[in-house]
């Protein structure tokens, strides 16, 4: 039994050695295969990468469209009030009412004023009666002088009395006319057609002289006030029609004039346009579209074609064909002349009809082989 046990233990140990050897051989084979695979990937020749390209076209007269915001306002807007103070007897209009020129809008209580006018008229009539008596007396004194019954001095005194009476009558009439003028000023009328946009007082309130009680806006004559750079305002032609964009749609306005003076704060010139057609309302913003020339030779590229270079410059990746007919990438430095949201106007060492990478610059590097894809 002891001999048999020893023999079995010897056989088990042999099998263990054989299994270990087989496992080591398998590991060696797997490592060799993995190294071979990695060696194939590392040394394989990479293929050319397809890239989206565009063809360079230089322009000498490139123009850009710029939008300048302005405000639509009423050409006339007035705060209306009474020249003389008093108690308001009537407010004939309310906010939102449309009125025509000459319409009555508000009236003061004029009972006291009318009584003063009546008193002034009575004084005028009394002065007129005194004038008539003085004139009659002067005529009789003239007859007496011709008959030699009175002296010239007496006639002169009577004539002076007549002149004084006429002066008192003129003063009384002037006082009555002044009160009638105040009566006319006790009524507010519309100086132009428009819409009442504010009412600051009601019946029974005491209006101070010159204090506004109503605001009237001329809604039939709207204008646009807009601040423009000097270069943008210079080409505008008086009487020419220009297009504006609003939230309600497109409107047209005629250029009336400009101040010609540069505002020291905004560095702009105020231009005035009269709206001729379109859905315009006072208080809205209108944007003027103007074409402005760049004045430099260059070409347009999408912003996705630019990568930042040194010293504030930019670069594009140009496709260069080698002697074997393959395309390689070559960086070229460009200068931006105008940058918009999705494109830029640049100039640099790039010729007409050369191809540049339009997008996907994060996928490529200078010197890489590529295949151009236009469109």
Short mmCIF file of C-alpha atoms in Angstrom, two decimals:
data_model
loop_
_atom_site.label_atom_id
_atom_site.label_comp_id
_atom_site.label_asym_id
_atom_site.label_seq_id
_atom_site.Cartn_x
_atom_site.Cartn_y
_atom_site.Cartn_z
CA UNK A 1 0.00 0.00 0.00
CA UNK A 2 2.81 2.36 0.83
CA UNK A 3 4.48 1.68 -2.53
CA UNK A 4 1.21 2.25 -4.40
CA UNK A 5 0.61 5.55 -2.56
CA UNK A 6 4.11 6.77 -3.45
CA UNK A 7 3.57 5.88 -7.10
CA UNK A 8 0.31 7.79 -7.31
CA UNK A 9 1.87 10.88 -5.73
CA UNK A 10 4.66 10.73 -8.32
CA UNK A 11 2.13 10.56 -11.16
CA UNK A 12 0.17 13.60 -9.75
CA UNK A 13 3.31 15.67 -9.50
CA UNK A 14 4.12 14.88 -13.14
CA UNK A 15 0.71 15.88 -14.32
CA UNK A 16 1.03 19.21 -12.44
CA UNK A 17 4.33 19.95 -14.10
CA UNK A 18 2.89 19.19 -17.54
CA UNK A 19 -0.14 21.47 -16.89
CA UNK A 20 2.09 24.31 -15.72
CA UNK A 21 4.24 23.99 -18.82
CA UNK A 22 1.18 24.05 -21.08
CA UNK A 23 -0.14 27.21 -19.31
CA UNK A 24 3.19 29.04 -19.70
CA UNK A 25 3.25 28.14 -23.42
CA UNK A 26 -0.28 29.53 -23.90
CA UNK A 27 0.64 32.80 -22.17
CA UNK A 28 3.73 33.17 -24.36
CA UNK A 29 1.64 32.65 -27.50
CA UNK A 30 -0.94 35.26 -26.43
CA UNK A 31 1.71 37.88 -25.64
CA UNK A 32 3.42 37.26 -28.98
CA UNK A 33 0.16 37.61 -30.86
CA UNK A 34 -0.68 40.84 -29.02
CA UNK A 35 2.74 42.32 -29.80
CA UNK A 36 2.37 41.35 -33.43
CA UNK A 37 -1.04 43.05 -33.60
CA UNK A 38 0.28 46.21 -31.96
CA UNK A 39 3.27 46.21 -34.26
CA UNK A 40 0.93 46.06 -37.26
CA UNK A 41 -1.16 49.03 -36.00
CA UNK A 42 1.86 51.17 -35.16
CA UNK A 43 3.61 50.69 -38.43
CA UNK A 44 0.57 50.73 -40.73
CA UNK A 45 0.43 53.60 -43.16
CA UNK A 46 -2.45 56.00 -42.16
CA UNK A 47 -5.04 56.90 -44.85
CA UNK A 48 -5.87 60.45 -46.06
CA UNK A 49 -8.61 62.14 -44.03
CA UNK A 50 -11.58 63.67 -45.91
CA UNK A 51 -12.04 67.36 -45.05
CA UNK A 52 -14.62 69.96 -46.05
CA UNK A 53 -12.98 72.70 -48.08
CA UNK A 54 -13.90 75.96 -49.80
CA UNK A 55 -12.28 77.75 -52.70
CA UNK A 56 -10.81 81.21 -52.03
CA UNK A 57 -12.32 84.10 -54.02
CA UNK A 58 -10.82 87.54 -53.43
CA UNK A 59 -13.01 90.67 -53.55
CA UNK A 60 -12.03 94.31 -54.04
CA UNK A 61 -15.43 95.85 -53.29
CA UNK A 62 -16.82 93.68 -50.52
CA UNK A 63 -19.66 95.22 -48.53
CA UNK A 64 -21.29 94.30 -45.26
CA UNK A 65 -24.84 94.85 -44.09
CA UNK A 66 -25.08 96.53 -40.70
CA UNK A 67 -28.19 97.24 -38.63
CA UNK A 68 -28.42 100.52 -36.72
CA UNK A 69 -31.26 100.76 -34.14
CA UNK A 70 -33.37 103.89 -33.85
CA UNK A 71 -36.52 104.93 -31.99
CA UNK A 72 -39.89 105.65 -33.59
CA UNK A 73 -41.32 108.85 -32.11
CA UNK A 74 -44.12 111.27 -32.83
CA UNK A 75 -42.98 114.29 -34.74
CA UNK A 76 -44.94 116.52 -32.34
CA UNK A 77 -45.79 115.85 -28.71
CA UNK A 78 -47.09 118.52 -26.34
CA UNK A 79 -47.95 118.80 -22.66
CA UNK A 80 -50.99 121.10 -22.62
CA UNK A 81 -52.04 123.33 -19.73
CA UNK A 82 -53.72 126.63 -18.85
CA UNK A 83 -51.76 129.86 -19.10
CA UNK A 84 -53.68 131.25 -16.15
CA UNK A 85 -54.57 129.26 -13.06
CA UNK A 86 -58.01 128.40 -11.80
CA UNK A 87 -60.49 125.67 -10.98
CA UNK A 88 -61.05 123.12 -13.74
CA UNK A 89 -64.73 123.03 -14.72
CA UNK A 90 -64.56 120.46 -17.52
CA UNK A 91 -62.20 117.80 -18.89
CA UNK A 92 -63.65 116.98 -22.30
CA UNK A 93 -61.29 114.10 -23.21
CA UNK A 94 -59.68 111.06 -21.63
CA UNK A 95 -56.62 108.92 -22.29
CA UNK A 96 -56.82 107.20 -25.67
CA UNK A 97 -59.24 109.69 -27.22
CA UNK A 98 -58.44 110.88 -30.71
CA UNK A 99 -58.92 114.61 -31.31
CA UNK A 100 -58.70 116.95 -34.26
CA UNK A 101 -56.92 120.29 -34.37
CA UNK A 102 -59.07 122.97 -32.68
CA UNK A 103 -61.14 120.56 -30.55
CA UNK A 104 -61.89 121.75 -27.00
CA UNK A 105 -60.06 119.61 -24.45
CA UNK A 106 -60.43 121.31 -21.05
CA UNK A 107 -62.10 124.42 -19.58
CA UNK A 108 -61.60 126.47 -16.42
CA UNK A 109 -64.41 127.93 -14.31
CA UNK A 110 -64.84 131.42 -15.78
CA UNK A 111 -67.72 132.78 -13.67
CA UNK A 112 -65.50 135.27 -11.84
CA UNK A 113 -63.76 136.24 -15.04
CA UNK A 114 -67.06 136.89 -16.82
CA UNK A 115 -68.15 139.14 -13.96
CA UNK A 116 -64.91 141.10 -14.29
CA UNK A 117 -65.53 141.45 -18.03
CA UNK A 118 -69.03 142.76 -17.39
CA UNK A 119 -67.63 145.34 -14.96
CA UNK A 120 -64.98 146.37 -17.47
CA UNK A 121 -67.62 146.79 -20.18
CA UNK A 122 -69.65 149.01 -17.84
CA UNK A 123 -66.60 151.17 -17.18
CA UNK A 124 -65.99 151.39 -20.90
CA UNK A 125 -69.58 152.55 -21.50
CA UNK A 126 -69.29 155.11 -18.69
CA UNK A 127 -66.05 156.43 -20.19
CA UNK A 128 -67.70 156.61 -23.60
CA UNK A 129 -70.52 158.72 -22.16
CA UNK A 130 -68.00 161.10 -20.62
CA UNK A 131 -66.25 161.35 -23.96
CA UNK A 132 -69.51 162.32 -25.68
CA UNK A 133 -70.23 164.98 -23.04
CA UNK A 134 -66.70 166.35 -23.37
CA UNK A 135 -66.97 166.53 -27.15
CA UNK A 136 -70.32 168.35 -26.98
CA UNK A 137 -68.92 170.83 -24.46
CA UNK A 138 -65.89 171.44 -26.69
CA UNK A 139 -68.17 172.18 -29.68
CA UNK A 140 -70.22 174.71 -27.70
CA UNK A 141 -67.05 176.35 -26.37
CA UNK A 142 -65.76 176.61 -29.92
CA UNK A 143 -68.91 178.56 -30.92
CA UNK A 144 -68.55 180.84 -27.93
CA UNK A 145 -64.91 181.52 -28.81
CA UNK A 146 -65.90 182.47 -32.36
CA UNK A 147 -68.44 184.94 -30.93
CA UNK A 148 -65.84 186.37 -28.54
CA UNK A 149 -67.56 185.31 -25.33
CA UNK A 150 -64.66 183.13 -23.99
CA UNK A 151 -60.91 183.11 -24.28
CA UNK A 152 -58.75 180.70 -26.19
CA UNK A 153 -57.41 179.37 -22.90
CA UNK A 154 -60.90 178.26 -21.88
CA UNK A 155 -61.31 176.35 -25.13
CA UNK A 156 -57.93 174.68 -24.65
CA UNK A 157 -58.95 173.51 -21.17
CA UNK A 158 -62.15 172.00 -22.55
CA UNK A 159 -60.21 170.27 -25.37
CA UNK A 160 -57.84 168.79 -22.79
CA UNK A 161 -60.80 167.43 -20.86
CA UNK A 162 -62.07 165.73 -24.02
CA UNK A 163 -58.68 164.10 -24.63
CA UNK A 164 -58.56 162.83 -21.06
CA UNK A 165 -62.06 161.36 -21.38
CA UNK A 166 -61.09 159.57 -24.58
CA UNK A 167 -58.00 158.17 -22.86
CA UNK A 168 -60.11 156.84 -19.97
CA UNK A 169 -62.47 155.20 -22.44
CA UNK A 170 -59.54 153.57 -24.30
CA UNK A 171 -58.09 152.27 -21.02
CA UNK A 172 -61.44 150.80 -19.97
CA UNK A 173 -61.84 149.12 -23.37
CA UNK A 174 -58.31 147.72 -23.20
CA UNK A 175 -59.04 146.28 -19.75
CA UNK A 176 -62.18 144.59 -21.09
CA UNK A 177 -60.25 143.17 -24.05
CA UNK A 178 -57.54 141.83 -21.73
CA UNK A 179 -60.15 140.03 -19.67
CA UNK A 180 -61.69 138.58 -22.83
CA UNK A 181 -58.23 137.30 -23.80
CA UNK A 182 -58.01 135.59 -20.42
CA UNK A 183 -61.42 134.08 -21.12
CA UNK A 184 -60.03 132.54 -24.32
CA UNK A 185 -56.99 131.24 -22.43
CA UNK A 186 -59.28 129.52 -19.93
CA UNK A 187 -59.97 126.89 -22.59
CA UNK A 188 -57.41 124.34 -23.83
CA UNK A 189 -57.80 123.37 -27.49
CA UNK A 190 -55.87 120.82 -29.55
CA UNK A 191 -53.00 122.51 -31.44
CA UNK A 192 -52.85 119.53 -33.84
CA UNK A 193 -54.61 116.24 -34.51
CA UNK A 194 -53.49 113.35 -32.37
CA UNK A 195 -54.17 111.03 -29.45
CA UNK A 196 -54.42 111.94 -25.77
CA UNK A 197 -51.81 109.81 -23.99
CA UNK A 198 -51.97 111.24 -20.46
CA UNK A 199 -54.46 113.10 -18.24
CA UNK A 200 -52.93 114.71 -15.15
CA UNK A 201 -55.99 116.42 -13.60
CA UNK A 202 -59.74 116.06 -13.19
CA UNK A 203 -62.72 118.39 -12.74
CA UNK A 204 -62.59 120.44 -9.55
CA UNK A 205 -58.80 120.49 -9.32
CA UNK A 206 -56.99 123.82 -9.11
CA UNK A 207 -54.69 124.15 -12.10
CA UNK A 208 -51.52 126.17 -11.59
CA UNK A 209 -50.48 128.51 -14.41
CA UNK A 210 -48.51 126.55 -16.99
CA UNK A 211 -48.99 123.21 -15.23
CA UNK A 212 -49.75 120.43 -17.76
CA UNK A 213 -53.13 118.72 -17.52
CA UNK A 214 -53.04 116.70 -20.78
CA UNK A 215 -50.44 115.18 -23.11
CA UNK A 216 -51.20 115.10 -26.84
CA UNK A 217 -49.19 113.00 -29.31
CA UNK A 218 -49.41 113.44 -33.08
CA UNK A 219 -49.81 109.82 -34.19
CA UNK A 220 -50.35 110.60 -37.87
CA UNK A 221 -46.83 111.96 -38.41
CA UNK A 222 -44.17 109.58 -37.06
CA UNK A 223 -40.42 109.88 -37.43
CA UNK A 224 -37.35 107.82 -36.63
CA UNK A 225 -34.41 109.27 -34.75
CA UNK A 226 -31.25 107.23 -35.11
CA UNK A 227 -27.61 107.72 -34.17
CA UNK A 228 -25.22 106.82 -37.00
CA UNK A 229 -21.44 106.80 -37.28
CA UNK A 230 -20.07 109.58 -39.45
CA UNK A 231 -19.07 107.14 -42.20
CA UNK A 232 -22.57 105.62 -42.28
CA UNK A 233 -24.41 108.97 -42.22
CA UNK A 234 -22.34 110.63 -44.97
CA UNK A 235 -23.79 108.67 -47.97
CA UNK A 236 -27.44 109.29 -46.97
CA UNK A 237 -29.39 111.35 -49.53
CA UNK A 238 -32.08 113.81 -48.45
CA UNK A 239 -35.45 112.75 -49.87
CA UNK A 240 -34.33 109.15 -50.49
CA UNK A 241 -36.41 106.27 -49.08
CA UNK A 242 -34.71 103.71 -46.81
CA UNK A 243 -35.92 100.41 -45.38
CA UNK A 244 -36.23 99.67 -41.67
CA UNK A 245 -37.08 96.46 -39.81
CA UNK A 246 -39.36 96.36 -36.76
CA UNK A 247 -40.94 93.59 -34.72
CA UNK A 248 -44.19 94.24 -36.61
CA UNK A 249 -42.57 94.06 -40.05
CA UNK A 250 -40.80 96.18 -42.65
CA UNK A 251 -41.38 99.93 -42.87
CA UNK A 252 -40.09 102.62 -45.22
CA UNK A 253 -38.98 106.12 -44.24
CA UNK A 254 -37.68 109.15 -46.10
CA UNK A 255 -34.43 110.72 -44.94
CA UNK A 256 -35.27 114.29 -43.89
CA UNK A 257 -32.05 115.65 -42.45
CA UNK A 258 -29.30 115.14 -39.89
CA UNK A 259 -27.83 117.31 -37.19
CA UNK A 260 -24.37 117.18 -38.74
CA UNK A 261 -22.87 117.41 -35.25
CA UNK A 262 -21.08 114.48 -33.62
CA UNK A 263 -22.35 113.69 -30.13
CA UNK A 264 -19.35 113.71 -27.78
CA UNK A 265 -20.75 110.80 -25.74
CA UNK A 266 -21.91 108.40 -28.47
CA UNK A 267 -19.65 109.64 -31.30
CA UNK A 268 -22.65 109.51 -33.63
CA UNK A 269 -24.71 111.92 -35.73
CA UNK A 270 -28.49 112.04 -35.22
CA UNK A 271 -30.38 111.35 -38.46
CA UNK A 272 -34.12 112.01 -38.90
CA UNK A 273 -36.42 109.93 -41.11
CA UNK A 274 -40.13 110.53 -41.86
CA UNK A 275 -42.08 107.26 -41.96
CA UNK A 276 -43.98 106.90 -45.24
CA UNK A 277 -45.41 103.37 -45.04
CA UNK A 278 -45.51 100.25 -42.92
CA UNK A 279 -46.77 99.14 -39.48
CA UNK A 280 -45.12 101.70 -37.21
CA UNK A 281 -46.04 102.73 -33.67
CA UNK A 282 -44.48 105.37 -31.47
CA UNK A 283 -42.03 103.93 -28.96
CA UNK A 284 -40.95 100.96 -31.09
CA UNK A 285 -37.37 100.25 -32.15
CA UNK A 286 -36.63 100.33 -35.90
CA UNK A 287 -33.37 98.99 -37.36
CA UNK A 288 -31.85 100.61 -40.43
CA UNK A 289 -30.04 98.22 -42.79
CA UNK A 290 -27.07 99.84 -44.55
CA UNK A 291 -24.49 98.37 -46.88
CA UNK A 292 -21.00 99.54 -45.89
CA UNK A 293 -17.91 98.95 -48.02
CA UNK A 294 -14.87 97.38 -46.35
CA UNK A 295 -12.36 99.19 -48.57
CA UNK A 296 -9.72 96.43 -48.54
CA UNK A 297 -8.97 93.47 -50.80
CA UNK A 298 -9.58 90.12 -49.13
CA UNK A 299 -11.86 87.10 -49.01
CA UNK A 300 -14.63 85.71 -46.82
CA UNK A 301 -14.11 82.60 -44.70
CA UNK A 302 -16.34 80.97 -42.08
CA UNK A 303 -15.13 81.52 -38.54
CA UNK A 304 -14.81 77.74 -38.26
CA UNK A 305 -11.90 77.94 -40.75
CA UNK A 306 -9.78 80.13 -38.46
CA UNK A 307 -7.35 79.09 -35.76
CA UNK A 308 -5.57 81.53 -33.47
CA UNK A 309 -1.93 82.20 -34.31
CA UNK A 310 0.72 84.25 -32.54
CA UNK A 311 0.64 88.00 -31.86
CA UNK A 312 -3.11 88.33 -32.30
CA UNK A 313 -3.14 86.95 -35.84
CA UNK A 314 -5.08 84.01 -37.24
CA UNK A 315 -4.29 81.20 -39.64
CA UNK A 316 -6.07 78.98 -42.14
CA UNK A 317 -5.14 75.48 -43.30
CA UNK A 318 -4.41 75.54 -47.05
CA UNK A 319 -4.41 72.34 -49.13
CA UNK A 320 -1.13 71.97 -51.08
CA UNK A 321 -0.67 69.23 -53.69
CA UNK A 322 2.67 67.43 -53.59
CA UNK A 323 4.58 65.77 -56.46
CA UNK A 324 2.70 62.49 -55.99
CA UNK A 325 -0.70 64.15 -56.36
CA UNK A 326 -1.56 63.91 -52.67
CA UNK A 327 -2.97 66.84 -50.68
CA UNK A 328 -1.15 68.06 -47.59
CA UNK A 329 -2.15 70.77 -45.09
CA UNK A 330 -0.08 73.94 -44.83
CA UNK A 331 -0.92 76.73 -42.33
CA UNK A 332 -1.03 80.32 -43.66
CA UNK A 333 -1.24 83.46 -41.48
CA UNK A 334 -4.13 85.85 -42.25
CA UNK A 335 -5.33 89.18 -40.86
CA UNK A 336 -8.99 89.72 -40.02
CA UNK A 337 -10.45 92.92 -41.51
CA UNK A 338 -14.03 92.33 -40.45
CA UNK A 339 -15.52 89.72 -38.11
CA UNK A 340 -19.22 88.87 -38.03
CA UNK A 341 -21.16 86.20 -36.16
CA UNK A 342 -20.39 83.28 -38.47
CA UNK A 343 -17.87 84.63 -40.98
CA UNK A 344 -14.82 86.87 -41.28
CA UNK A 345 -13.28 88.95 -44.06
CA UNK A 346 -9.50 88.31 -44.08
CA UNK A 347 -6.39 88.95 -46.13
CA UNK A 348 -3.13 87.08 -46.25
CA UNK A 349 -0.77 84.89 -48.29
CA UNK A 350 -3.55 82.89 -49.94
CA UNK A 351 -4.18 83.02 -53.69
CA UNK A 352 -7.42 82.86 -55.63
CA UNK A 353 -8.82 79.34 -56.20
CA UNK A 354 -6.69 77.81 -53.45
CA UNK A 355 -8.52 75.40 -51.18
CA UNK A 356 -8.73 75.87 -47.41
CA UNK A 357 -10.26 73.71 -44.70
CA UNK A 358 -13.73 75.09 -43.94
CA UNK A 359 -14.46 73.26 -40.68
CA UNK A 360 -13.28 70.52 -38.38
CA UNK A 361 -9.84 71.95 -37.64
CA UNK A 362 -9.69 70.01 -34.38
CA UNK A 363 -9.37 66.80 -36.43
CA UNK A 364 -6.34 67.81 -38.50
CA UNK A 365 -2.75 68.97 -38.03
CA UNK A 366 -0.31 70.78 -40.35
CA UNK A 367 1.38 68.39 -42.80
CA UNK A 368 -1.40 65.81 -42.61
CA UNK A 369 -2.59 64.04 -45.77
CA UNK A 370 -6.21 64.91 -46.59
CA UNK A 371 -8.81 64.44 -49.30
CA UNK A 372 -10.70 67.63 -50.27
CA UNK A 373 -14.51 67.51 -50.22
CA UNK A 374 -16.08 70.63 -51.76
CA UNK A 375 -19.64 71.67 -51.17
#
